[in-house]
CSV table of C-alpha atoms in Angstrom, one decimal:
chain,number,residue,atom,x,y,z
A,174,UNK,CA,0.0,0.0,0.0
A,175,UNK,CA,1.3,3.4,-0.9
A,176,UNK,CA,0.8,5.0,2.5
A,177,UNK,CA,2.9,7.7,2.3
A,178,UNK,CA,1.6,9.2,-1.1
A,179,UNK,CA,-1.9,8.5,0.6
A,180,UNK,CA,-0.9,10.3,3.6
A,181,UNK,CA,-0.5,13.6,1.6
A,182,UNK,CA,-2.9,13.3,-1.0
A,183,UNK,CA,-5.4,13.1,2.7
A,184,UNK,CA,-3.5,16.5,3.9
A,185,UNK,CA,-3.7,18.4,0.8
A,186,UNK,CA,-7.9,17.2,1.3
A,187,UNK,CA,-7.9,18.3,4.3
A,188,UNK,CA,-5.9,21.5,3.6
A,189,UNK,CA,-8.3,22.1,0.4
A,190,UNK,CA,-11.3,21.3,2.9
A,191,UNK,CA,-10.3,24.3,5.3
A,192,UNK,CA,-9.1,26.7,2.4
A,193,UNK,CA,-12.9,26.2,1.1
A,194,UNK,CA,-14.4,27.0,4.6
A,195,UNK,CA,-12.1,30.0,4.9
A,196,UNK,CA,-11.6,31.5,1.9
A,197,UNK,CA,-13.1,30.3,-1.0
A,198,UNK,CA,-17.0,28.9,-0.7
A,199,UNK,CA,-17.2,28.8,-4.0
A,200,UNK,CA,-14.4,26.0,-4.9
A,201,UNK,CA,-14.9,22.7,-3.9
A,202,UNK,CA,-12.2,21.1,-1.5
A,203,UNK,CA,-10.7,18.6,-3.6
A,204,UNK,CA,-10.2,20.9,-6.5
A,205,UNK,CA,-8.6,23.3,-4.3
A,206,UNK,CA,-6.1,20.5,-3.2
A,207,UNK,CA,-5.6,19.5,-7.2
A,208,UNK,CA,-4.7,22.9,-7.6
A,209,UNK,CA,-2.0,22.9,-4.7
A,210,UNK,CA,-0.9,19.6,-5.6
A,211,UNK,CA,0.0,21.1,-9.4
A,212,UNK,CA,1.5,24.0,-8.5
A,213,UNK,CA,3.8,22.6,-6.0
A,214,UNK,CA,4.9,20.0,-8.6
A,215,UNK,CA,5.2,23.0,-10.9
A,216,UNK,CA,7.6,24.3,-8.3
A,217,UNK,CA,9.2,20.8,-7.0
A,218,UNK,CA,10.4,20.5,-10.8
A,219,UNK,CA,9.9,16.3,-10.7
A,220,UNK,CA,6.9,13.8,-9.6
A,221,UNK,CA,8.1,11.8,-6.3
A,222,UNK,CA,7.9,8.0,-6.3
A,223,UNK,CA,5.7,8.0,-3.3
A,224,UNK,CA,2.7,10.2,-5.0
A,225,UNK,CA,3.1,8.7,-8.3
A,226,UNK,CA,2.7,4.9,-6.2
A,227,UNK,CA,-0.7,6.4,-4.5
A,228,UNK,CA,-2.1,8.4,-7.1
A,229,UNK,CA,-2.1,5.5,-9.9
A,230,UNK,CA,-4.3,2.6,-8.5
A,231,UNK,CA,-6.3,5.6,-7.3
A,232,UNK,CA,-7.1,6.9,-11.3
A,233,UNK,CA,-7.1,3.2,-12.3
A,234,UNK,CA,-9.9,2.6,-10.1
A,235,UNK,CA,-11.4,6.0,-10.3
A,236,UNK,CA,-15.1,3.9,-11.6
A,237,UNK,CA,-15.5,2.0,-9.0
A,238,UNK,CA,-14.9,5.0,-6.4
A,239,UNK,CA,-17.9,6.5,-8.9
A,240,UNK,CA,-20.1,3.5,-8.1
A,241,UNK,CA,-21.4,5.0,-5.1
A,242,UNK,CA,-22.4,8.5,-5.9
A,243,UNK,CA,-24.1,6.7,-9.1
A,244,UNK,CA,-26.0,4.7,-7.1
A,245,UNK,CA,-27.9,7.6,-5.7
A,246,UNK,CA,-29.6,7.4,-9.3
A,247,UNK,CA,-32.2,5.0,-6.9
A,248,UNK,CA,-33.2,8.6,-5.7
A,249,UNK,CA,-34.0,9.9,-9.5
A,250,UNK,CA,-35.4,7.1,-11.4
A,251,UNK,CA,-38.9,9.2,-11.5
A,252,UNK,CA,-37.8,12.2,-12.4
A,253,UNK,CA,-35.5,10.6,-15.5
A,254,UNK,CA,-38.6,8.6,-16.8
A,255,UNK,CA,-40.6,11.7,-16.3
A,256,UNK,CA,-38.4,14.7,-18.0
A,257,UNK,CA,-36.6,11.7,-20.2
A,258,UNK,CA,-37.5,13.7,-23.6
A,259,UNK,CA,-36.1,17.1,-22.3
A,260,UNK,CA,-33.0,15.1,-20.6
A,261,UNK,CA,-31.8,13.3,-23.5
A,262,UNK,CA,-32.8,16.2,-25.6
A,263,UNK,CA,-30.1,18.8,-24.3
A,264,UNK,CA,-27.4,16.0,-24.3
A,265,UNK,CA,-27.5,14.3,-27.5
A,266,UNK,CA,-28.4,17.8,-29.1
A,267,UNK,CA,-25.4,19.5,-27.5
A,268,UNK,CA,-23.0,16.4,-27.6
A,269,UNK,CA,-24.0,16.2,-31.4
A,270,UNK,CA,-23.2,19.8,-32.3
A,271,UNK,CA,-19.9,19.9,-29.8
A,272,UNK,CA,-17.4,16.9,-30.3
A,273,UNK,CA,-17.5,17.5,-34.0
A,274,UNK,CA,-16.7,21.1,-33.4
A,275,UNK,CA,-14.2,21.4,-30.6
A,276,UNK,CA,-12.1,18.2,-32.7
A,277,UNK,CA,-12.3,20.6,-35.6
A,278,UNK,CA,-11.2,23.4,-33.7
A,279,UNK,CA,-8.6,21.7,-32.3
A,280,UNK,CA,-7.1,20.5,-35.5
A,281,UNK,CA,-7.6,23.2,-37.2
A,282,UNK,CA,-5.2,25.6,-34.9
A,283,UNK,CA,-2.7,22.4,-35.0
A,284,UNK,CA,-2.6,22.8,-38.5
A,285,UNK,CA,-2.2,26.7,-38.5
A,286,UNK,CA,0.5,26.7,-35.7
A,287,UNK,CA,2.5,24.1,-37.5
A,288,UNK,CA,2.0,25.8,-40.9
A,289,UNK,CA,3.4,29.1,-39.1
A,290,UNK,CA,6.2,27.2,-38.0
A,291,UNK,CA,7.0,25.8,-41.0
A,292,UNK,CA,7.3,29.1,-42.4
A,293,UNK,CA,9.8,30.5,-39.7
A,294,UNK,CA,11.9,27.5,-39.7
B,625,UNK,CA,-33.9,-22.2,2.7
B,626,UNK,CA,-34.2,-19.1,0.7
B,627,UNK,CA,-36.3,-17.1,3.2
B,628,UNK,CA,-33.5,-17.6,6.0
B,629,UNK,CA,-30.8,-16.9,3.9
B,630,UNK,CA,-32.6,-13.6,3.0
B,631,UNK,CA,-33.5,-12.9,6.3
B,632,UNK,CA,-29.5,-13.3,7.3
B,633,UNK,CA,-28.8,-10.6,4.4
B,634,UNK,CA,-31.8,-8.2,5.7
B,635,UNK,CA,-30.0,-7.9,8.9
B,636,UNK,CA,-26.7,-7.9,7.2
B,637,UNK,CA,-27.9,-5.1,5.0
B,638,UNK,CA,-26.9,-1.5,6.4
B,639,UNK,CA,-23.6,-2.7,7.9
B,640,UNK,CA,-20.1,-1.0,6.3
B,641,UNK,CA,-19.3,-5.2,4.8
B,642,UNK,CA,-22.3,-5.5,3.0
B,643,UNK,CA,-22.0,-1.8,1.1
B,644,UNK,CA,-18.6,-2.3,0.8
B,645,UNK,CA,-18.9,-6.0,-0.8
B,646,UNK,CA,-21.6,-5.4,-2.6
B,647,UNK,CA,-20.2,-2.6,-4.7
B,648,UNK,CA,-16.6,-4.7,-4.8
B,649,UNK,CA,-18.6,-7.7,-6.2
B,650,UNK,CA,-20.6,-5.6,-8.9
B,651,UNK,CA,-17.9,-4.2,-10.2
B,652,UNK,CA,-15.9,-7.0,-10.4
B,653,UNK,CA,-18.9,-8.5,-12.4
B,654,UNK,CA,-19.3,-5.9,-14.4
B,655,UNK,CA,-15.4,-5.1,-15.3
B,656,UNK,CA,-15.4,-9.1,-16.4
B,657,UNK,CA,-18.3,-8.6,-18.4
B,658,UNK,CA,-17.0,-5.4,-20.1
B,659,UNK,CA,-13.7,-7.4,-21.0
B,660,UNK,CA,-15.3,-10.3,-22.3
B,661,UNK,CA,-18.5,-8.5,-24.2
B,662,UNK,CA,-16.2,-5.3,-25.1
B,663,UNK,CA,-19.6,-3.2,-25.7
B,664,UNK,CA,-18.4,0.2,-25.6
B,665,UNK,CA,-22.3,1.1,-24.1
B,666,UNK,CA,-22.0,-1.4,-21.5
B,667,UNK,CA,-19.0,0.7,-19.4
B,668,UNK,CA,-18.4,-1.3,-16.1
B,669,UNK,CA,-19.6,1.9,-14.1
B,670,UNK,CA,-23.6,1.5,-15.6
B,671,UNK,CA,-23.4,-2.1,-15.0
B,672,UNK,CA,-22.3,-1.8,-11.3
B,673,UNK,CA,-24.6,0.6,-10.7
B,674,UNK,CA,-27.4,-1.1,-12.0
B,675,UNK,CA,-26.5,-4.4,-10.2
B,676,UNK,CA,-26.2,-2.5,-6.9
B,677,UNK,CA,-29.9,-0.6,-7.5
B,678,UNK,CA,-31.5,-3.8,-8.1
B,679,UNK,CA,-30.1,-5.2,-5.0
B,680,UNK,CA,-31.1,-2.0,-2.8
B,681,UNK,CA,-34.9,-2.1,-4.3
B,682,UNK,CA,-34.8,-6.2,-4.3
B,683,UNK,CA,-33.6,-5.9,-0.1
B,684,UNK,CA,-35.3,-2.6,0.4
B,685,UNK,CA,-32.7,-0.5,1.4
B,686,UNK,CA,-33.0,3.4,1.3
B,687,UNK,CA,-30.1,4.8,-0.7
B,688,UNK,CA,-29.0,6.9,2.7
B,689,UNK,CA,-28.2,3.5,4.3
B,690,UNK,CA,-26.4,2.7,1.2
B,691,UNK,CA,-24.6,5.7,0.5
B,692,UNK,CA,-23.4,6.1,4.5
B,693,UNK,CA,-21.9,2.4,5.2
B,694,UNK,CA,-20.5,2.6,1.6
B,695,UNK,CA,-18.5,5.6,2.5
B,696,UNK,CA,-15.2,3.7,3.0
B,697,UNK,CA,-15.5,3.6,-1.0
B,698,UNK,CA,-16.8,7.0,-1.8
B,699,UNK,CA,-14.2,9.1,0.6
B,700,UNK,CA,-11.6,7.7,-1.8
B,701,UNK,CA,-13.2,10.3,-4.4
B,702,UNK,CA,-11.6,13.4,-2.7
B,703,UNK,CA,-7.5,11.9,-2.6
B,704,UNK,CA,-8.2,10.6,-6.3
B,705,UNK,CA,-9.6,14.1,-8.1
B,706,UNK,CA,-6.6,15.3,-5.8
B,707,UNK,CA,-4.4,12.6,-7.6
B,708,UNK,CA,-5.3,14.3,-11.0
B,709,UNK,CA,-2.5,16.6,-10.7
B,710,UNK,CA,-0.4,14.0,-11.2
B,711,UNK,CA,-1.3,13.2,-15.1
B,712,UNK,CA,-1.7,16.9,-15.7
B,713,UNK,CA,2.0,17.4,-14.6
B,714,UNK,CA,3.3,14.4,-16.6
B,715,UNK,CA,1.8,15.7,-19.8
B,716,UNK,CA,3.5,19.5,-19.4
B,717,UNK,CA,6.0,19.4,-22.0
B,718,UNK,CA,2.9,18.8,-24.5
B,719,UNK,CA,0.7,21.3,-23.0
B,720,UNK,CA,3.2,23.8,-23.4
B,721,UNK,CA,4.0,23.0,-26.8
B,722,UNK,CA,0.3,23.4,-28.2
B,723,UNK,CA,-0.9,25.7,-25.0
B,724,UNK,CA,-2.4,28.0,-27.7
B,725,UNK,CA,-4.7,25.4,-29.4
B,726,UNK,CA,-5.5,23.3,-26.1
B,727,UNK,CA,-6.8,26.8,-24.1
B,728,UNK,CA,-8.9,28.1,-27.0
B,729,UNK,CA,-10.4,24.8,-27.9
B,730,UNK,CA,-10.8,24.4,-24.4
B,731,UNK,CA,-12.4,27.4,-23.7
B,732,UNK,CA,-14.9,27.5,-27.2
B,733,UNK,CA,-15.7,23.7,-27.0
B,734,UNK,CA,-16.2,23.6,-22.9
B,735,UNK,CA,-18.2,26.8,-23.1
B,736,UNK,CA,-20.3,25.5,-25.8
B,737,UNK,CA,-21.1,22.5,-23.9
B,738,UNK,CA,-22.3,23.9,-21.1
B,739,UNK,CA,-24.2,26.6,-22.7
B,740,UNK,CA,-26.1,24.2,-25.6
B,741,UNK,CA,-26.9,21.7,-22.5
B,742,UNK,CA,-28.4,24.4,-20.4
B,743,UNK,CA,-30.6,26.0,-23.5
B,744,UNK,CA,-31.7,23.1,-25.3
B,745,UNK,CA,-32.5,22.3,-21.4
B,746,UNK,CA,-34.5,25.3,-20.9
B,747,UNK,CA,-35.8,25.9,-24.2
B,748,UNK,CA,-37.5,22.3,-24.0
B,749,UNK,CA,-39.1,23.3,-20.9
B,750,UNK,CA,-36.6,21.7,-18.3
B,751,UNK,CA,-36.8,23.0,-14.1
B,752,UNK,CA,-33.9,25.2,-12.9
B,753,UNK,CA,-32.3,22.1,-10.7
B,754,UNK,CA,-32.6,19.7,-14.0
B,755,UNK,CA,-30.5,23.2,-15.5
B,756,UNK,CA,-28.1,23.4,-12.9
B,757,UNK,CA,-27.5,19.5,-13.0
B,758,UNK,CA,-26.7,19.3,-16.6
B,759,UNK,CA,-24.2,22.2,-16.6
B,760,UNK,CA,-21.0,20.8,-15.1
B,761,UNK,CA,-22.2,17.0,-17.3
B,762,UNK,CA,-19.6,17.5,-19.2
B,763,UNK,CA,-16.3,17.4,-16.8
B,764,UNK,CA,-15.5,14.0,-15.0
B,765,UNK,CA,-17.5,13.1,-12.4
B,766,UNK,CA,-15.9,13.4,-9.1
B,767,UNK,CA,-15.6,17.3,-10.2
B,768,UNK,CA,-19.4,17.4,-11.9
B,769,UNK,CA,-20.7,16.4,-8.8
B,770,UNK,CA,-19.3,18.9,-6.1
B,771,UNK,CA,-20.1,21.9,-8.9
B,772,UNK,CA,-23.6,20.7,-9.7
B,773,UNK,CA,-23.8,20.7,-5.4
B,774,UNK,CA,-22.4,24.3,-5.0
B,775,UNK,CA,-24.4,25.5,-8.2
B,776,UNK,CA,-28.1,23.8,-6.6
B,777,UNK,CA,-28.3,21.3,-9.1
B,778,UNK,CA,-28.4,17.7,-8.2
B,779,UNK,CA,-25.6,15.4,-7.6
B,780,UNK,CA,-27.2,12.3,-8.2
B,781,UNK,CA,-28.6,13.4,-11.1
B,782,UNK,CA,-25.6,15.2,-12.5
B,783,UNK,CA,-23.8,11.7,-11.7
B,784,UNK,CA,-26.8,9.7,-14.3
B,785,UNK,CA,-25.8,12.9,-16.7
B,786,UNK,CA,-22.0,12.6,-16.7
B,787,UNK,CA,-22.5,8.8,-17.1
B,788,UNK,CA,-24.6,9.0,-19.9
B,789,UNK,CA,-22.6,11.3,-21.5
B,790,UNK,CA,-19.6,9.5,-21.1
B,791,UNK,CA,-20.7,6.0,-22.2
B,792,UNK,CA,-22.6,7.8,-25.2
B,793,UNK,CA,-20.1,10.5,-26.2
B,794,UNK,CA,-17.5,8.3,-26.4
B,795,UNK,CA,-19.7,5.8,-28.6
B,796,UNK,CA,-20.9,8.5,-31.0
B,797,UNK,CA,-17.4,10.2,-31.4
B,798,UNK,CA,-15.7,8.2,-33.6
B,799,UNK,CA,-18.7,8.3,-36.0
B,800,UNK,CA,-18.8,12.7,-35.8
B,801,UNK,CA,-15.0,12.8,-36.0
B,802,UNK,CA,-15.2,11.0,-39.7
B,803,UNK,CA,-18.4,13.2,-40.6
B,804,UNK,CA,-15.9,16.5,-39.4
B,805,UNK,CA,-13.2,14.8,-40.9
B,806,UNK,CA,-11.0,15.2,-37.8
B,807,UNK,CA,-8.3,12.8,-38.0
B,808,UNK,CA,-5.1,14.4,-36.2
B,809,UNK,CA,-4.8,12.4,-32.9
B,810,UNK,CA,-4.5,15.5,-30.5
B,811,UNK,CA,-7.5,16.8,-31.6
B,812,UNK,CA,-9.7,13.7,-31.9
B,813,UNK,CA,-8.3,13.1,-28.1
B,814,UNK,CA,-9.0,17.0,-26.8
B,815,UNK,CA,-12.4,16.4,-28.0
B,816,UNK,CA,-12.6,13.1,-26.2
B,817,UNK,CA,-11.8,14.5,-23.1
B,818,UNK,CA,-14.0,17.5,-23.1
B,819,UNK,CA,-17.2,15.8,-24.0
B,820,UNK,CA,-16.6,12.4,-22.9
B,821,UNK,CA,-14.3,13.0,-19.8
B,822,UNK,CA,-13.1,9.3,-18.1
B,823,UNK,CA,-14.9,6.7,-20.5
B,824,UNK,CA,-13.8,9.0,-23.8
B,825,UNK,CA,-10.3,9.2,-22.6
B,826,UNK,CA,-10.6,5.1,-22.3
B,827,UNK,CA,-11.9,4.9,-25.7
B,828,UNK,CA,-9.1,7.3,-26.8
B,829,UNK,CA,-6.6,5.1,-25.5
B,830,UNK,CA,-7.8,2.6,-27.6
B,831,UNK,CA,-7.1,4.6,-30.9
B,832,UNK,CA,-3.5,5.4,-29.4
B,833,UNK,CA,-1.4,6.6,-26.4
B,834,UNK,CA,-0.9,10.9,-28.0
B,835,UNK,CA,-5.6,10.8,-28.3
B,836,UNK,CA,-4.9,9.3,-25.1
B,837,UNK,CA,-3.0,11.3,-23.5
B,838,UNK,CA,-5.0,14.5,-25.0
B,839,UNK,CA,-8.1,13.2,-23.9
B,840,UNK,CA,-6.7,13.1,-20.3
B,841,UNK,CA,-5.4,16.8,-20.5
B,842,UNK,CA,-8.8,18.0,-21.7
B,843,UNK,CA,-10.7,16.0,-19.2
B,844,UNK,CA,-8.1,17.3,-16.1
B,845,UNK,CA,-8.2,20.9,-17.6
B,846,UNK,CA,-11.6,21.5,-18.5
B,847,UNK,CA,-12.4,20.2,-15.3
B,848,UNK,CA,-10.8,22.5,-13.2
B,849,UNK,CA,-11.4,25.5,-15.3
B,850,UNK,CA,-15.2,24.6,-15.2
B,851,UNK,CA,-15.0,24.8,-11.5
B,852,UNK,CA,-13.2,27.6,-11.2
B,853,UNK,CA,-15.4,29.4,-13.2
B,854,UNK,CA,-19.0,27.8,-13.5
B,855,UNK,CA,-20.0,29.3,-9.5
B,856,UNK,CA,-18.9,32.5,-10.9
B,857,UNK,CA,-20.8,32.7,-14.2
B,858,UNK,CA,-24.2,31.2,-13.4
């Protein structure tokens, strides 16, 4: 068990938990500690053995951490087979109209940055 | 037979072992079943889930009972986004090499998101909460959640909206990218990782370890700049 990697990525929780009481209502805890965590790796300059140990089986098993939140679905089934139309409605409409586009996007300012490039080198 | 053995379980069923096991179990199921089936709609989260509902409703148990003995599981959820960093740091020396691109499709395509979810939402007639649960949809879950919470949505059903999303996005992707003809693999993975967050970047790792990696970086970022700004905006 990677306790020691644990051990901080518990702190920085707990650090993010108090920042969000104190100063900042409007972030959640654990985003605050992500944000901690990345800018002292930032400043650190490499990723210690310990947190990289801790932080892997944690990602890898990132579903099954998700199981239990998901479950709270029990709590919702009415209102999904009620407002199912209007649900499935503003996702597929906005997931149909957005992949394509931000893939597009995205290769298309590849293509320019690399086409600019080419013409300084 | 059967009537003791449930009766052994109904007085088994709010303790810490049975929430615990239960959930282990399911997903152990339904990680085999993925791997042997390799249905890209049956993701290992929905069938988990689904096995653990039907147990609940089959034993009666309320999903507070549930969601408190199982919290072993779920506190593992804060260290892990936490953990997040780490990718995010590995990928720097590609994020600085495209870090135009990445921010501005990240900003137009995460924007769009939220803002087509929310007025298709309200234009066909949905309540402010269902609103405020399908905003943060589009960022991985463990994020989604605690946004939909601070923004008065809710966070069980933002978690059905992220998992639909994901197990859906990442299904209809591959089919939009060759209607777009988007075939460079940092864009197809950026685009992963926006719109299908966790399960995309799985799929994306299928088509190759650069989508892969994008998709990670665009579900990491994305995530934090939705949080960072959503409570702000709306």
């Amino acid at each position: 068990m990677p306790v020691n990697g644990l051990t901080w990525l518990v702190v920085l929780q707990l650090l993010g938990a108090m920042l969000h009481h104190w100063l900042l209502p409007s972030l959640p805890g654990p985003i605050i500690g992500l944000l901690i965590l990345f800018i002292w790796l930032l400043c650190y300059g490499r990723l210690p053995k310990s947190l990289e140990a801790a932080a892997s089986p944690l990602l890898q098993y990132l579903p099954l951490l998700l199981v239990v939140p998901c479950v709270g679905l029990m709590n919702n089934l009415d209102t999904l087979q009620s407002q199912w139309l209007v649900i499935a409605g503003s996702l597929f409409g906005a997931m149909l109209i957005t992949i394509p586009l931000s893939g597009w996007l995205m290769q298309w300012l590849i293509r320019r940055q690399q086409q600019k490039r080419g013409r300084h080198d | 037979m059967i009537e003791s053995l449930l009766a052994s379980l109904q007085a088994l069923k709010s303790t810490p072992e049975f929430a615990v096991g239960l959930t282990l179990l399911a997903f152990q199921l339904a990680l085999l079943f993925y791997r042997k089936s390799k249905i890209v709609l049956l993701q290992p989260v929905i069938v988990a889930v689904t096995m653990v509902i039907a147990v609940l409703l089959l034993l009666d148990v309320p999903y507070r009972d549930y969601q408190l003995a199982a919290e072993p599981v779920a506190f593992l959820i804060g260290p892990a986004t936490i953990a997040l960093a780490v990718p995010l740091y590995s990928q720097l020396r590609r994020i600085r090499q495209l870090f135009g691109p990445i921010l501005i499709t990240l900003v137009c395509g995460g924007s769009l998101t939220v803002i087509l979810s929310v007025l298709f939402c309200w234009l066909l007639g949905g309540s402010e909460v269902l609103q405020m649960s399908l905003a943060p949809r589009s960022v991985t879950m463990p994020i989604a959640i605690l946004v939909s919470d601070s923004l008065g949505g809710s966070m069980s059903l933002t978690a059905a909206f992220v998992m639909i999303t994901g197990v859906f996005g990442a299904a209809l992707a591959p089919w939009l990218f060759k209607l777009a003809r988007v075939t460079e693999p940092a864009a197809r993975g950026l685009s992963y990782g926006i719109n299908a967050h966790a399960i995309g970047t799985v799929r994306a790792l299928e088509e190759g370890e650069e989508c892969g990696a994008f998709s990670a970086l665009g579900m990491s970022i994305f995530g934090v700049l939705l949080a960072l700004s959503l409570p702000w905006l709306l």
